[in-house]
Short mmCIF file of C-alpha atoms in Angstrom, two decimals:
data_model
loop_
_atom_site.label_atom_id
_atom_site.label_comp_id
_atom_site.label_asym_id
_atom_site.label_seq_id
_atom_site.Cartn_x
_atom_site.Cartn_y
_atom_site.Cartn_z
CA ASP U 104 36.03 13.81 62.77
CA VAL U 105 33.05 11.64 61.95
CA LYS U 106 33.87 8.86 59.55
CA VAL U 107 31.80 6.25 57.73
CA THR U 108 33.74 4.17 55.22
CA GLN U 109 32.47 1.76 52.59
CA SER U 110 34.60 -1.06 51.28
CA SER U 111 34.42 -0.18 47.58
CA ARG U 112 33.60 2.94 45.59
CA TYR U 113 32.83 0.99 42.42
CA LEU U 114 31.87 -2.64 41.97
CA VAL U 115 30.93 -4.65 38.90
CA LYS U 116 29.30 -8.05 39.36
CA ARG U 117 27.53 -10.61 37.22
CA THR U 118 23.91 -11.69 37.53
CA GLY U 119 23.54 -14.44 40.12
CA GLU U 120 26.69 -13.59 42.04
CA LYS U 121 26.64 -13.13 45.80
CA VAL U 122 27.69 -9.59 46.66
CA PHE U 123 28.93 -8.20 49.97
CA LEU U 124 28.98 -4.48 50.69
CA GLU U 125 30.75 -3.50 53.87
CA CYS U 126 30.35 -0.39 55.99
CA VAL U 127 32.44 0.65 58.97
CA GLN U 128 31.90 3.62 61.30
CA ASP U 129 34.35 4.90 63.87
CA MET U 130 31.94 6.98 65.96
CA ASP U 131 30.65 4.25 68.30
CA HIS U 132 27.14 4.82 66.92
CA GLU U 133 24.34 2.45 67.85
CA ASN U 134 22.28 2.86 64.67
CA MET U 135 23.36 1.89 61.18
CA PHE U 136 21.44 2.08 57.90
CA TRP U 137 21.66 0.89 54.30
CA TYR U 138 20.03 2.92 51.52
CA ARG U 139 19.98 2.73 47.78
CA GLN U 140 19.95 5.90 45.71
CA ASP U 141 18.37 6.00 42.27
CA PRO U 142 17.70 9.08 40.08
CA GLY U 143 14.23 10.45 40.63
CA LEU U 144 13.58 8.13 43.58
CA GLY U 145 15.80 9.67 46.22
CA LEU U 146 17.20 7.51 48.99
CA ARG U 147 15.23 4.41 49.93
CA LEU U 148 15.88 2.50 53.11
CA ILE U 149 16.79 -1.16 52.67
CA TYR U 150 17.64 -2.31 56.20
CA PHE U 151 18.66 -0.76 59.49
CA SER U 152 20.08 -1.91 62.79
CA TYR U 153 19.81 -0.47 66.30
CA ASP U 154 22.33 -2.74 67.92
CA VAL U 155 24.70 -5.60 67.33
CA LYS U 156 22.93 -8.64 65.89
CA MET U 157 19.69 -6.68 65.51
CA LYS U 158 18.16 -5.79 62.17
CA GLU U 159 14.94 -4.29 60.89
CA LYS U 160 13.50 -4.24 57.38
CA GLY U 161 13.25 -0.90 55.68
CA ASP U 162 11.04 0.03 52.77
CA ILE U 163 12.67 -2.16 50.09
CA PRO U 164 14.28 -5.22 51.73
CA GLU U 165 13.45 -7.75 49.01
CA GLY U 166 16.56 -9.34 47.53
CA TYR U 167 18.81 -8.11 50.33
CA SER U 168 19.98 -9.28 53.73
CA VAL U 169 22.26 -7.72 56.34
CA SER U 170 24.67 -8.72 59.05
CA ARG U 171 25.86 -6.83 62.11
CA GLU U 172 28.26 -8.90 64.18
CA LYS U 173 30.19 -5.94 65.59
CA LYS U 174 28.95 -2.51 66.58
CA GLU U 175 31.11 -0.67 64.06
CA ARG U 176 30.40 -2.87 61.03
CA PHE U 177 27.21 -3.34 59.01
CA SER U 178 27.20 -5.50 55.90
CA LEU U 179 24.69 -5.58 53.07
CA ILE U 180 24.38 -8.87 51.19
CA LEU U 181 22.87 -9.47 47.80
CA GLU U 182 22.30 -13.23 47.80
CA SER U 183 21.89 -13.46 44.02
CA ALA U 184 22.54 -10.17 42.28
CA SER U 185 20.14 -9.07 39.56
CA THR U 186 20.38 -6.25 37.03
CA ASN U 187 17.66 -4.26 38.81
CA GLN U 188 19.97 -4.01 41.80
CA THR U 189 22.35 -1.81 39.82
CA SER U 190 22.41 1.32 41.94
CA MET U 191 24.33 3.56 44.33
CA TYR U 192 24.39 2.08 47.83
CA LEU U 193 24.84 4.38 50.80
CA CYS U 194 25.57 3.44 54.38
CA ALA U 195 24.82 5.74 57.31
CA SER U 196 25.17 5.70 61.07
CA SER U 197 23.68 7.71 63.91
CA PRO U 198 23.84 7.74 67.67
CA ALA U 199 20.99 6.35 69.72
CA GLY U 200 18.19 8.76 70.50
CA ARG U 201 17.37 9.73 66.92
CA GLY U 202 20.49 11.74 66.22
CA THR U 203 21.88 13.01 62.94
CA GLN U 204 22.70 10.38 60.32
CA TYR U 205 26.21 10.46 58.88
CA PHE U 206 26.73 8.96 55.45
CA GLY U 207 29.57 7.15 53.77
CA PRO U 208 30.70 8.04 50.23
CA GLY U 209 28.65 5.30 48.60
CA THR U 210 29.33 2.22 46.47
CA ARG U 211 28.23 2.30 42.86
CA LEU U 212 27.28 -1.26 42.02
CA THR U 213 26.75 -2.41 38.45
CA VAL U 214 25.23 -5.85 37.85
CA LEU U 215 25.74 -7.16 34.32
CA GLN D 21 4.84 4.53 48.76
CA GLN D 22 6.48 7.93 48.67
CA GLN D 23 5.66 9.68 51.92
CA VAL D 24 7.74 12.77 51.18
CA LYS D 25 7.31 14.46 47.82
CA GLN D 26 9.99 16.88 46.65
CA SER D 27 9.97 19.36 43.78
CA PRO D 28 11.39 20.39 41.43
CA GLN D 29 13.58 17.52 40.22
CA SER D 30 16.08 19.98 38.82
CA LEU D 31 16.67 23.70 39.20
CA ILE D 32 18.91 26.15 37.39
CA VAL D 33 19.62 29.49 39.04
CA GLN D 34 21.92 32.38 38.22
CA LYS D 35 24.60 33.38 40.69
CA GLY D 36 23.12 35.69 43.30
CA GLY D 37 19.59 34.41 42.79
CA ILE D 38 17.30 32.60 45.21
CA SER D 39 16.90 28.83 45.00
CA ILE D 40 13.69 27.35 46.38
CA ILE D 41 13.02 23.64 46.84
CA ASN D 42 9.71 22.37 48.18
CA CYS D 43 8.65 19.26 50.06
CA ALA D 44 5.30 17.91 51.20
CA TYR D 45 4.52 15.06 53.56
CA GLU D 46 1.51 13.06 54.70
CA ASN D 47 2.53 11.39 57.94
CA THR D 48 1.68 13.62 60.91
CA ALA D 49 3.93 11.46 63.13
CA PHE D 50 7.02 12.99 61.55
CA ASP D 51 8.77 15.12 64.17
CA TYR D 52 12.00 16.31 62.57
CA PHE D 53 12.71 17.61 59.08
CA PRO D 54 16.36 17.74 57.89
CA TRP D 55 17.78 18.80 54.57
CA TYR D 56 20.82 17.01 53.20
CA GLN D 57 23.28 18.27 50.59
CA GLN D 58 25.19 15.88 48.34
CA PHE D 59 28.11 16.76 46.10
CA PRO D 60 29.17 14.43 43.26
CA GLY D 61 31.13 11.45 44.55
CA LYS D 62 30.20 12.14 48.17
CA GLY D 63 27.56 10.90 50.54
CA PRO D 64 24.77 13.26 51.67
CA ALA D 65 25.63 15.57 54.57
CA LEU D 66 23.26 17.33 56.93
CA LEU D 67 22.76 20.95 55.89
CA ILE D 68 20.02 22.30 58.14
CA ALA D 69 17.04 20.90 60.04
CA ILE D 70 13.82 22.06 61.69
CA ARG D 71 11.29 20.77 64.20
CA PRO D 72 7.55 21.24 63.61
CA ASP D 73 7.09 23.64 66.54
CA VAL D 74 9.10 26.28 64.65
CA SER D 75 7.96 28.00 61.43
CA GLU D 76 11.36 29.12 60.19
CA LYS D 77 15.02 28.39 60.77
CA LYS D 78 17.90 30.30 59.25
CA GLU D 79 21.57 29.40 59.06
CA GLY D 80 23.60 31.79 56.98
CA ARG D 81 22.22 31.83 53.45
CA PHE D 82 20.05 28.76 54.06
CA THR D 83 16.50 29.01 55.45
CA ILE D 84 13.87 26.37 56.09
CA SER D 85 10.25 27.51 56.09
CA PHE D 86 7.78 25.12 57.71
CA ASN D 87 3.99 25.11 57.37
CA LYS D 88 2.57 22.51 59.74
CA SER D 89 -1.07 22.92 58.73
CA ALA D 90 -0.26 22.47 55.05
CA LYS D 91 2.28 19.71 55.82
CA GLN D 92 4.85 21.44 53.65
CA PHE D 93 8.37 22.71 54.14
CA SER D 94 10.86 24.37 51.86
CA LEU D 95 14.53 25.23 51.58
CA HIS D 96 15.53 28.72 50.45
CA ILE D 97 19.09 29.43 49.40
CA MET D 98 19.73 33.16 49.26
CA ASP D 99 22.48 34.67 47.11
CA SER D 100 23.05 31.29 45.45
CA GLN D 101 26.67 30.52 44.52
CA PRO D 102 28.22 28.09 42.02
CA GLY D 103 29.60 26.19 45.02
CA ASP D 104 25.98 25.46 46.07
CA SER D 105 25.55 23.30 42.95
CA ALA D 106 24.67 19.90 44.38
CA THR D 107 21.78 17.53 44.92
CA TYR D 108 19.49 18.44 47.81
CA PHE D 109 17.27 16.00 49.67
CA CYS D 110 14.55 16.82 52.13
CA ALA D 111 13.72 14.18 54.71
CA ALA D 112 11.33 13.52 57.56
CA ARG D 113 11.90 11.46 60.66
CA ASP D 114 9.41 9.19 62.36
CA PHE D 115 9.09 9.53 66.08
CA PHE D 116 9.38 5.74 66.12
CA PRO D 117 11.42 3.73 65.28
CA ASP D 118 14.54 5.44 66.40
CA GLY D 119 16.12 7.62 63.76
CA LYS D 120 14.42 6.29 60.65
CA LEU D 121 14.33 8.90 57.87
CA THR D 122 12.11 9.06 54.80
CA PHE D 123 13.71 11.01 51.96
CA GLY D 124 12.28 13.04 49.12
CA GLN D 125 13.25 12.34 45.51
CA GLY D 126 16.05 14.90 45.42
CA THR D 127 16.64 18.15 43.52
CA ILE D 128 19.67 18.75 41.33
CA LEU D 129 20.62 22.41 41.74
CA THR D 130 22.87 24.10 39.21
CA VAL D 131 24.01 27.65 39.88
CA HIS D 132 25.45 29.38 36.83
CA PRO D 133 28.23 31.93 37.36
#
């Protein structure tokens, strides 16, 4: 069964803290994605990666960075968290060749 | 820049009724149009998808209608059930780069028993 796991379901951080969100997939997928989900705005792509050590900016990369050192793991980093980064963060993976994206359960991040 | 516009934002339907959610897009390079379903506390999951060379696709109670000339597509849920209550997202995929999806704003569907 397809599985994408995210390190935390809920996270509370303070303004200015460095935040790491981890995502792991067990499907040997080449592509991995980070989205944020906000009411009325849908899912917006932050960063994506087609291969280990490769990354591409999505639609809203400002304030975020990513790391992909291993094929199965894709990390989202908030260098200095701000209150406007309070959101639901979703990770997804897909096989190469534009296949279906499979999502993790999400991490609800609150920045105080 | 919202390239996929989805409506309505919320929808309330009685059990047994038809739920209709609409999406419109601008980018003619989109070549694949999936719908995702998301239950509370879960990530979105693929529900049904269509390619632009087909005008309709049906899977059980779920049907996608696609109008290429109008650049619109819609999801119809026949005989809606309380278990269909969820958030629905339409999406569109660019031919390039590989696998990138643009999502609509989402529709919260509530089906009353």
